[in-house]
Amino acid sequence: MDHIDWNRLKTGEVNLGTSIMAVQFDGGVVIGADSRTTTGSYIANRVTDKLTHVHDRIYCCRSGSAADTQAVADVVHYQLQMYSQTAGKAPSVHTAAAAFQKLCYDNKDALSAGIIVAGWDEAHGPSVYNIPLGGGLFRQPWAIGGSGSTYVYGYCDATYQEGWGRDETVNFVKNTLALAMSRDGSSGGVIRMCVITEDKVERLFVPGNELPRFWEGHEILGAAEPRKKVASDVVPMVEA
Amino acid sequence: MDTRRITSRLSTLLDIYYNIMQSSLRIVPASSGKSATIQDTANSLGLHDTLQYGPRSLAAEIQSEGSLKARLENWDATQDNLKLTLERNIFGMHAPMRRLMERKIVGTTAHSLSAPQTNLHLDILMGRDETIEASDVFLGREGGPAFDVHAEIQKKVRT
């Protein structure tokens, strides 16, 4: 009577197709994401905010099923509130990442969620933790995730350098996401970024018409070039 | 203090803890494997109730409706269990034990003044004092009164 095919339900779920990214720099972290949420080929939300607050200086970037990542982020947000009430101070980014990891691993069979946790804490300064599908925990200086990330691993490997400041890191994130969004069908829209430092969290927004542009294939695809003027001594043919 | 009372309270605690709470971070109920059972069709004598459900058959017993039914039935318990597990991880093992013990005390204490179907103390401890659900309208039941004559008669006859 109710033999529900959960796998079928899963594939039809609202999906954060996504390109997400987080990079650590000297004073903090920069996190960024595209803004497209799809249900199959329909774009359910073209201005999604995939950068979710879980604590004052700890944010997570969500990729995978929208419902699953929202549920997990809600539980962690709740847990970190309880933690900070008891401990009397903000939790460390490692604590938040471990909370995400426990949930993702224990619910491994039911979830489809790839999360990047990034933030600043007093004990360790800035840090980025990657929690891919399956629920492993990996600390990295920079992490990319989502379906669009596969297209930009090469660009990131070639471009990233240690010792960058805030502006260079913001540019790195912006360019990487723009490249991912231009190649991945499930990523697009606008770029949302957060710069998390000890003092504050600053939100940055890059609208779709101001995205950095790279090679767009004008030579092959023939953009609208102005028509060449015909020489004046050639008379155009007319029907009699 | 009475040592017998202390030991009985302690065994109550452990009973509650081991029987009701599983330390698990599951957000939604896990889908259980298929199994055969006569629990659904058992009457008050513990055997398959032929009068109500017909003769025993494989079709009646194999739990082929497992997935959605189990999910919905275990939904609230799973959410509650998640919260208790989070409390255990943050505050220590005593926290869920205390909460469960408080619930049991409040749930089994007989109130003579208030209506027997409402238990405000238990609602507060379960975290549902600020919601209105079907069971609040139907005084403890999920739906309206079931027109199950056999069950009604049995309830009256059973002491």
Short mmCIF file of C-alpha atoms in Angstrom, two decimals:
data_model
loop_
_atom_site.label_atom_id
_atom_site.label_comp_id
_atom_site.label_asym_id
_atom_site.label_seq_id
_atom_site.Cartn_x
_atom_site.Cartn_y
_atom_site.Cartn_z
CA MET A 1 0.00 0.00 0.00
CA ASP A 2 2.71 2.42 0.81
CA HIS A 3 5.82 0.93 -0.70
CA ILE A 4 7.58 4.22 -0.97
CA ASP A 5 10.73 4.28 -3.02
CA TRP A 6 12.88 6.51 -0.84
CA ASN A 7 15.64 6.64 -3.41
CA ARG A 8 13.30 8.09 -5.98
CA LEU A 9 12.12 10.67 -3.45
CA LYS A 10 15.72 11.53 -2.70
CA THR A 11 16.63 12.20 -6.30
CA GLY A 12 13.60 14.43 -6.81
CA GLU A 13 14.31 16.50 -3.74
CA VAL A 14 15.15 20.14 -3.83
CA ASN A 15 18.85 20.15 -4.42
CA LEU A 16 21.48 22.73 -3.68
CA GLY A 17 23.39 21.92 -6.90
CA THR A 18 26.05 24.29 -5.80
CA SER A 19 29.50 25.57 -5.73
CA ILE A 20 30.67 26.36 -2.23
CA MET A 21 34.04 27.39 -0.97
CA ALA A 22 35.91 28.47 2.13
CA VAL A 23 39.45 29.83 2.37
CA GLN A 24 41.46 30.67 5.45
CA PHE A 25 43.68 33.76 5.56
CA ASP A 26 45.72 35.44 8.27
CA GLY A 27 42.98 37.29 10.10
CA GLY A 28 39.95 35.16 9.33
CA VAL A 29 38.14 33.13 6.72
CA VAL A 30 36.29 33.98 3.53
CA ILE A 31 33.38 31.71 2.64
CA GLY A 32 31.39 31.89 -0.55
CA ALA A 33 28.62 30.15 -2.43
CA ASP A 34 26.52 30.50 -5.56
CA SER A 35 22.79 31.01 -5.19
CA ARG A 36 21.00 28.37 -7.22
CA THR A 37 18.60 25.76 -5.81
CA THR A 38 17.19 23.30 -8.31
CA THR A 39 14.46 20.68 -8.40
CA GLY A 40 15.51 18.66 -11.40
CA SER A 41 15.95 21.26 -14.12
CA TYR A 42 13.67 23.87 -12.54
CA ILE A 43 15.51 26.52 -10.57
CA ALA A 44 13.44 26.69 -7.40
CA ASN A 45 15.37 29.61 -5.94
CA ARG A 46 17.88 31.72 -7.85
CA VAL A 47 18.94 33.88 -4.91
CA THR A 48 19.47 31.25 -2.21
CA ASP A 49 21.60 31.97 0.80
CA LYS A 50 23.70 28.86 1.35
CA LEU A 51 25.88 30.44 4.00
CA THR A 52 24.22 29.51 7.26
CA HIS A 53 24.92 31.00 10.66
CA VAL A 54 25.49 28.39 13.36
CA HIS A 55 27.22 30.66 15.83
CA ASP A 56 28.48 34.24 16.04
CA ARG A 57 31.76 33.57 14.28
CA ILE A 58 31.04 30.14 12.81
CA TYR A 59 29.23 29.65 9.52
CA CYS A 60 28.61 26.63 7.35
CA CYS A 61 28.26 26.31 3.59
CA ARG A 62 25.62 23.79 2.55
CA SER A 63 25.57 21.57 -0.52
CA GLY A 64 23.48 18.54 -1.40
CA SER A 65 19.84 18.16 -0.45
CA ALA A 66 18.39 21.44 0.81
CA ALA A 67 16.13 19.76 3.37
CA ASP A 68 18.88 17.53 4.77
CA THR A 69 21.39 20.34 5.18
CA GLN A 70 18.83 22.65 6.75
CA ALA A 71 17.84 19.95 9.26
CA VAL A 72 21.45 19.22 10.19
CA ALA A 73 22.33 22.91 10.46
CA ASP A 74 19.30 23.50 12.71
CA VAL A 75 20.35 20.72 15.09
CA VAL A 76 23.92 22.02 15.26
CA HIS A 77 22.73 25.60 15.80
CA TYR A 78 20.59 24.36 18.72
CA GLN A 79 23.45 22.31 20.11
CA LEU A 80 25.94 25.20 19.94
CA GLN A 81 23.51 27.49 21.71
CA MET A 82 23.27 24.96 24.56
CA TYR A 83 27.03 24.59 24.55
CA SER A 84 27.75 28.29 24.77
CA GLN A 85 25.24 28.71 27.61
CA THR A 86 26.98 25.99 29.63
CA ALA A 87 30.57 26.75 28.74
CA GLY A 88 30.09 30.51 29.06
CA LYS A 89 32.09 31.18 25.91
CA ALA A 90 31.83 30.69 22.19
CA PRO A 91 32.50 27.17 20.91
CA SER A 92 35.56 26.56 18.79
CA VAL A 93 35.21 25.88 15.10
CA HIS A 94 36.48 22.37 15.72
CA THR A 95 33.62 21.77 18.16
CA ALA A 96 31.08 22.94 15.61
CA ALA A 97 32.66 20.85 12.88
CA ALA A 98 32.71 17.78 15.12
CA ALA A 99 29.02 18.29 15.88
CA PHE A 100 28.27 18.38 12.15
CA GLN A 101 30.43 15.36 11.58
CA LYS A 102 28.73 13.25 14.26
CA LEU A 103 25.32 14.00 12.81
CA CYS A 104 26.37 13.38 9.23
CA TYR A 105 28.06 10.10 10.05
CA ASP A 106 25.32 8.69 12.29
CA ASN A 107 22.65 9.56 9.74
CA LYS A 108 24.80 8.55 6.81
CA ASP A 109 22.18 6.35 5.15
CA ALA A 110 19.47 8.99 5.21
CA LEU A 111 21.38 12.16 4.38
CA SER A 112 22.79 13.65 1.24
CA ALA A 113 24.78 16.56 2.61
CA GLY A 114 28.20 18.02 1.93
CA ILE A 115 29.07 20.77 4.38
CA ILE A 116 32.00 23.12 4.81
CA VAL A 117 32.33 24.65 8.29
CA ALA A 118 34.48 27.74 8.67
CA GLY A 119 34.97 30.43 11.25
CA TRP A 120 37.13 32.14 13.76
CA ASP A 121 37.69 31.23 17.38
CA GLU A 122 39.94 32.56 20.07
CA ALA A 123 41.97 29.41 20.66
CA HIS A 124 42.96 28.57 17.10
CA GLY A 125 42.12 31.62 15.04
CA PRO A 126 40.64 30.98 11.61
CA SER A 127 39.95 27.44 10.41
CA VAL A 128 38.14 25.61 7.62
CA TYR A 129 36.74 22.08 7.98
CA ASN A 130 35.38 20.04 5.10
CA ILE A 131 32.71 17.39 5.76
CA PRO A 132 31.96 15.62 2.49
CA LEU A 133 29.32 12.93 1.86
CA GLY A 134 29.80 10.05 4.27
CA GLY A 135 30.66 12.15 7.28
CA GLY A 136 34.43 12.43 7.45
CA LEU A 137 36.09 15.47 8.99
CA PHE A 138 39.02 17.13 7.25
CA ARG A 139 40.73 20.34 8.23
CA GLN A 140 42.15 22.19 5.24
CA PRO A 141 43.45 25.70 4.49
CA TRP A 142 40.91 25.96 1.68
CA ALA A 143 38.03 23.74 0.71
CA ILE A 144 35.62 23.62 -2.22
CA GLY A 145 32.45 21.58 -2.45
CA GLY A 146 29.30 20.93 -4.39
CA SER A 147 28.77 19.82 -7.95
CA GLY A 148 30.49 22.88 -9.39
CA SER A 149 33.67 22.31 -7.44
CA THR A 150 34.84 19.51 -9.71
CA TYR A 151 35.43 22.02 -12.50
CA VAL A 152 37.69 24.29 -10.49
CA TYR A 153 40.05 22.00 -8.62
CA GLY A 154 42.74 22.74 -11.18
CA TYR A 155 42.24 26.49 -11.00
CA CYS A 156 42.38 26.42 -7.19
CA ASP A 157 45.46 24.25 -7.04
CA ALA A 158 47.25 26.50 -9.51
CA THR A 159 46.23 29.79 -7.95
CA TYR A 160 46.16 29.36 -4.15
CA GLN A 161 49.06 30.69 -2.19
CA GLU A 162 49.61 30.95 1.53
CA GLY A 163 50.05 34.30 3.23
CA TRP A 164 47.32 36.16 1.38
CA GLY A 165 45.46 39.00 2.96
CA ARG A 166 41.73 39.65 3.00
CA ASP A 167 41.35 41.24 -0.43
CA GLU A 168 43.38 38.66 -2.30
CA THR A 169 41.41 35.89 -0.64
CA VAL A 170 38.10 37.53 -1.53
CA ASN A 171 39.25 37.80 -5.14
CA PHE A 172 40.32 34.16 -5.16
CA VAL A 173 36.92 33.06 -3.90
CA LYS A 174 35.08 35.31 -6.33
CA ASN A 175 37.03 34.12 -9.36
CA THR A 176 36.78 30.46 -8.43
CA LEU A 177 33.05 30.61 -7.89
CA ALA A 178 32.53 32.55 -11.11
CA LEU A 179 34.41 29.88 -13.05
CA ALA A 180 32.46 27.09 -11.37
CA MET A 181 29.16 28.83 -12.01
CA SER A 182 29.97 29.35 -15.66
CA ARG A 183 30.62 25.65 -16.25
CA ASP A 184 28.22 23.87 -13.89
CA GLY A 185 24.54 23.78 -14.80
CA SER A 186 23.46 23.41 -11.20
CA SER A 187 25.36 26.51 -10.04
CA GLY A 188 24.58 30.07 -10.96
CA GLY A 189 22.84 33.24 -9.94
CA VAL A 190 24.77 35.56 -7.69
CA ILE A 191 27.84 35.10 -5.52
CA ARG A 192 27.34 35.49 -1.79
CA MET A 193 30.40 35.76 0.42
CA CYS A 194 31.07 36.24 4.13
CA VAL A 195 34.33 37.46 5.62
CA ILE A 196 34.56 36.21 9.21
CA THR A 197 37.14 37.84 11.45
CA GLU A 198 37.54 38.33 15.16
CA ASP A 199 35.66 41.63 15.06
CA LYS A 200 32.77 41.00 12.75
CA VAL A 201 31.12 39.06 9.96
CA GLU A 202 30.92 41.03 6.75
CA ARG A 203 28.56 39.94 4.00
CA LEU A 204 29.52 40.60 0.39
CA PHE A 205 27.27 40.31 -2.62
CA VAL A 206 28.24 40.09 -6.30
CA PRO A 207 25.22 40.32 -8.58
CA GLY A 208 24.97 38.16 -11.68
CA ASN A 209 25.82 40.94 -14.12
CA GLU A 210 29.01 41.85 -12.27
CA LEU A 211 30.52 38.39 -12.12
CA PRO A 212 34.13 38.15 -13.27
CA ARG A 213 34.19 37.03 -16.87
CA PHE A 214 36.69 34.69 -18.44
CA TRP A 215 37.02 33.17 -21.87
CA GLU A 216 33.57 33.12 -23.42
CA GLY A 217 34.41 31.80 -26.84
CA HIS A 218 33.55 34.86 -28.93
CA GLU A 219 35.93 33.69 -31.67
CA ILE A 220 34.01 30.47 -32.13
CA LEU A 221 30.50 31.37 -31.09
CA GLY A 222 30.51 34.67 -32.92
CA ALA A 223 29.36 37.43 -30.62
CA ALA A 224 27.50 40.35 -32.15
CA GLU A 225 30.32 42.00 -34.10
CA PRO A 226 29.50 45.27 -35.84
CA ARG A 227 28.71 44.63 -39.53
CA LYS A 228 31.54 45.54 -41.88
CA LYS A 229 30.61 48.37 -44.17
CA VAL A 230 30.20 47.36 -47.83
CA ALA A 231 32.53 49.22 -50.26
CA SER A 232 30.70 52.14 -51.88
CA ASP A 233 31.47 51.20 -55.51
CA VAL A 234 29.71 47.85 -55.18
CA VAL A 235 26.08 48.31 -55.98
CA PRO A 236 23.70 46.02 -54.16
CA MET A 237 21.49 43.87 -56.34
CA VAL A 238 17.84 44.73 -56.42
CA GLU A 239 14.92 42.83 -57.79
CA ALA A 240 13.59 44.39 -60.94
CA MET B 1 17.10 7.98 54.22
CA ASP B 2 15.42 4.69 53.60
CA THR B 3 17.90 2.44 51.78
CA ARG B 4 15.17 0.38 50.20
CA ARG B 5 13.70 3.48 48.67
CA ILE B 6 17.07 4.56 47.34
CA THR B 7 17.78 1.23 45.68
CA SER B 8 14.31 1.04 44.20
CA ARG B 9 14.66 4.55 42.82
CA LEU B 10 18.03 3.64 41.34
CA SER B 11 16.68 0.55 39.65
CA THR B 12 13.81 2.63 38.31
CA LEU B 13 16.30 5.07 36.89
CA LEU B 14 18.29 2.39 35.17
CA ASP B 15 15.14 0.74 33.84
CA ILE B 16 13.97 3.99 32.40
CA TYR B 17 17.33 4.75 30.92
CA TYR B 18 17.98 1.45 29.27
CA ASN B 19 14.46 0.89 28.09
CA ILE B 20 13.58 4.29 26.76
CA MET B 21 16.70 6.05 25.64
CA GLN B 22 19.17 4.94 23.04
CA SER B 23 22.21 7.14 22.69
CA SER B 24 21.74 7.92 19.04
CA LEU B 25 22.01 11.01 16.88
CA ARG B 26 19.45 9.85 14.32
CA ILE B 27 17.40 12.74 13.03
CA VAL B 28 14.71 10.62 11.36
CA PRO B 29 13.64 7.07 12.23
CA ALA B 30 15.73 4.44 10.50
CA SER B 31 13.83 2.20 8.15
CA SER B 32 13.45 -1.13 9.87
CA GLY B 33 13.84 -4.42 8.09
CA LYS B 34 10.75 -6.43 7.26
CA SER B 35 9.55 -8.78 9.94
CA ALA B 36 6.57 -10.94 10.72
CA THR B 37 4.65 -10.25 13.88
CA ILE B 38 1.27 -10.92 15.41
CA GLN B 39 1.52 -7.92 17.72
CA ASP B 40 -0.76 -5.79 15.56
CA THR B 41 -3.53 -8.31 15.53
CA ALA B 42 -3.22 -9.63 19.07
CA ASN B 43 -6.22 -9.37 21.37
CA SER B 44 -6.14 -9.12 25.14
CA LEU B 45 -5.27 -12.82 25.44
CA GLY B 46 -2.11 -12.33 23.41
CA LEU B 47 -3.18 -14.43 20.45
CA HIS B 48 -4.20 -13.48 16.93
CA ASP B 49 -7.73 -12.03 17.04
CA THR B 50 -9.61 -14.05 14.44
CA LEU B 51 -12.94 -12.37 15.12
CA GLN B 52 -11.61 -8.98 14.16
CA TYR B 53 -8.93 -9.65 11.58
CA GLY B 54 -9.83 -12.98 10.04
CA PRO B 55 -7.82 -16.20 10.12
CA ARG B 56 -4.08 -16.02 10.50
CA SER B 57 -2.35 -15.62 7.20
CA LEU B 58 1.03 -14.62 5.90
CA ALA B 59 -0.48 -11.56 4.29
CA ALA B 60 -1.81 -10.32 7.63
CA GLU B 61 1.40 -10.96 9.48
CA ILE B 62 4.27 -9.96 7.22
CA GLN B 63 5.06 -6.37 7.96
CA SER B 64 5.03 -5.07 4.43
CA GLU B 65 3.85 -1.63 5.48
CA GLY B 66 7.01 -1.08 7.48
CA SER B 67 8.57 1.92 5.94
CA LEU B 68 6.12 4.84 6.10
CA LYS B 69 4.14 3.55 9.05
CA ALA B 70 7.25 2.95 11.14
CA ARG B 71 8.61 6.35 10.20
CA LEU B 72 5.49 8.22 11.26
CA GLU B 73 4.97 6.20 14.42
CA ASN B 74 8.52 6.65 15.60
CA TRP B 75 8.86 10.26 14.53
CA ASP B 76 8.24 12.00 17.86
CA ALA B 77 10.20 9.45 19.82
CA THR B 78 13.19 9.88 17.51
CA GLN B 79 13.15 13.67 17.83
CA ASP B 80 12.92 13.38 21.60
CA ASN B 81 15.73 10.86 21.64
CA LEU B 82 17.91 13.20 19.59
CA LYS B 83 17.40 16.00 22.11
CA LEU B 84 18.15 13.67 25.01
CA THR B 85 21.33 12.47 23.29
CA LEU B 86 22.48 16.05 22.69
CA GLU B 87 21.87 16.77 26.38
CA ARG B 88 23.86 13.71 27.31
CA ASN B 89 26.76 14.81 25.14
CA ILE B 90 26.82 18.30 26.58
CA PHE B 91 25.84 17.92 30.24
CA GLY B 92 26.72 14.33 30.99
CA MET B 93 24.88 11.08 31.42
CA HIS B 94 22.91 12.29 34.39
CA ALA B 95 20.91 14.86 32.41
CA PRO B 96 18.69 12.59 30.30
CA MET B 97 18.32 10.21 33.23
CA ARG B 98 16.98 12.99 35.42
CA ARG B 99 14.65 14.22 32.77
CA LEU B 100 13.25 10.76 32.13
CA MET B 101 12.86 10.12 35.83
CA GLU B 102 11.00 13.41 36.26
CA ARG B 103 8.71 12.48 33.41
CA LYS B 104 7.95 9.13 34.95
CA ILE B 105 7.24 10.65 38.34
CA VAL B 106 4.97 13.27 36.88
CA GLY B 107 3.28 10.82 34.53
CA THR B 108 2.41 8.30 37.20
CA THR B 109 1.44 10.64 40.01
CA ALA B 110 -2.34 10.59 40.26
CA HIS B 111 -4.02 13.98 40.28
CA SER B 112 -7.40 14.07 41.90
CA LEU B 113 -8.29 17.65 41.04
CA SER B 114 -7.31 18.10 37.42
CA ALA B 115 -8.91 16.24 34.53
CA PRO B 116 -7.26 12.86 34.13
CA GLN B 117 -6.63 13.33 30.43
CA THR B 118 -4.54 16.48 30.76
CA ASN B 119 -1.20 16.53 32.47
CA LEU B 120 0.37 19.95 32.36
CA HIS B 121 3.51 18.89 34.17
CA LEU B 122 4.15 16.12 31.71
CA ASP B 123 3.45 18.48 28.81
CA ILE B 124 6.04 20.90 30.11
CA LEU B 125 8.65 18.19 30.55
CA MET B 126 7.95 16.81 27.10
CA GLY B 127 8.26 20.28 25.59
CA ARG B 128 4.74 20.44 24.19
CA ASP B 129 3.21 22.97 26.56
CA GLU B 130 3.20 25.68 23.91
CA THR B 131 1.62 23.71 21.08
CA ILE B 132 -1.90 22.55 20.35
CA GLU B 133 -2.21 19.17 18.75
CA ALA B 134 -4.97 16.75 17.89
CA SER B 135 -4.50 14.98 21.20
CA ASP B 136 -5.31 18.19 23.05
CA VAL B 137 -8.62 18.54 21.26
CA PHE B 138 -9.53 14.89 21.52
CA LEU B 139 -8.50 14.64 25.18
CA GLY B 140 -5.55 12.31 24.86
CA ARG B 141 -6.45 10.44 21.71
CA GLU B 142 -4.98 11.15 18.27
CA GLY B 143 -8.27 10.97 16.44
CA GLY B 144 -11.93 10.84 17.39
CA PRO B 145 -13.37 7.91 19.28
CA ALA B 146 -12.88 4.71 17.34
CA PHE B 147 -16.01 2.74 16.75
CA ASP B 148 -14.43 -0.43 18.00
CA VAL B 149 -17.17 -2.12 19.99
CA HIS B 150 -15.07 -5.12 20.97
CA ALA B 151 -12.32 -2.94 22.42
CA GLU B 152 -14.85 -0.81 24.31
CA ILE B 153 -16.49 -3.85 25.88
CA GLN B 154 -13.14 -5.35 26.74
CA LYS B 155 -12.06 -2.13 28.42
CA LYS B 156 -15.19 -2.13 30.53
CA VAL B 157 -14.91 -5.79 31.48
CA ARG B 158 -11.19 -5.76 32.19
CA THR B 159 -10.57 -4.80 35.81
#
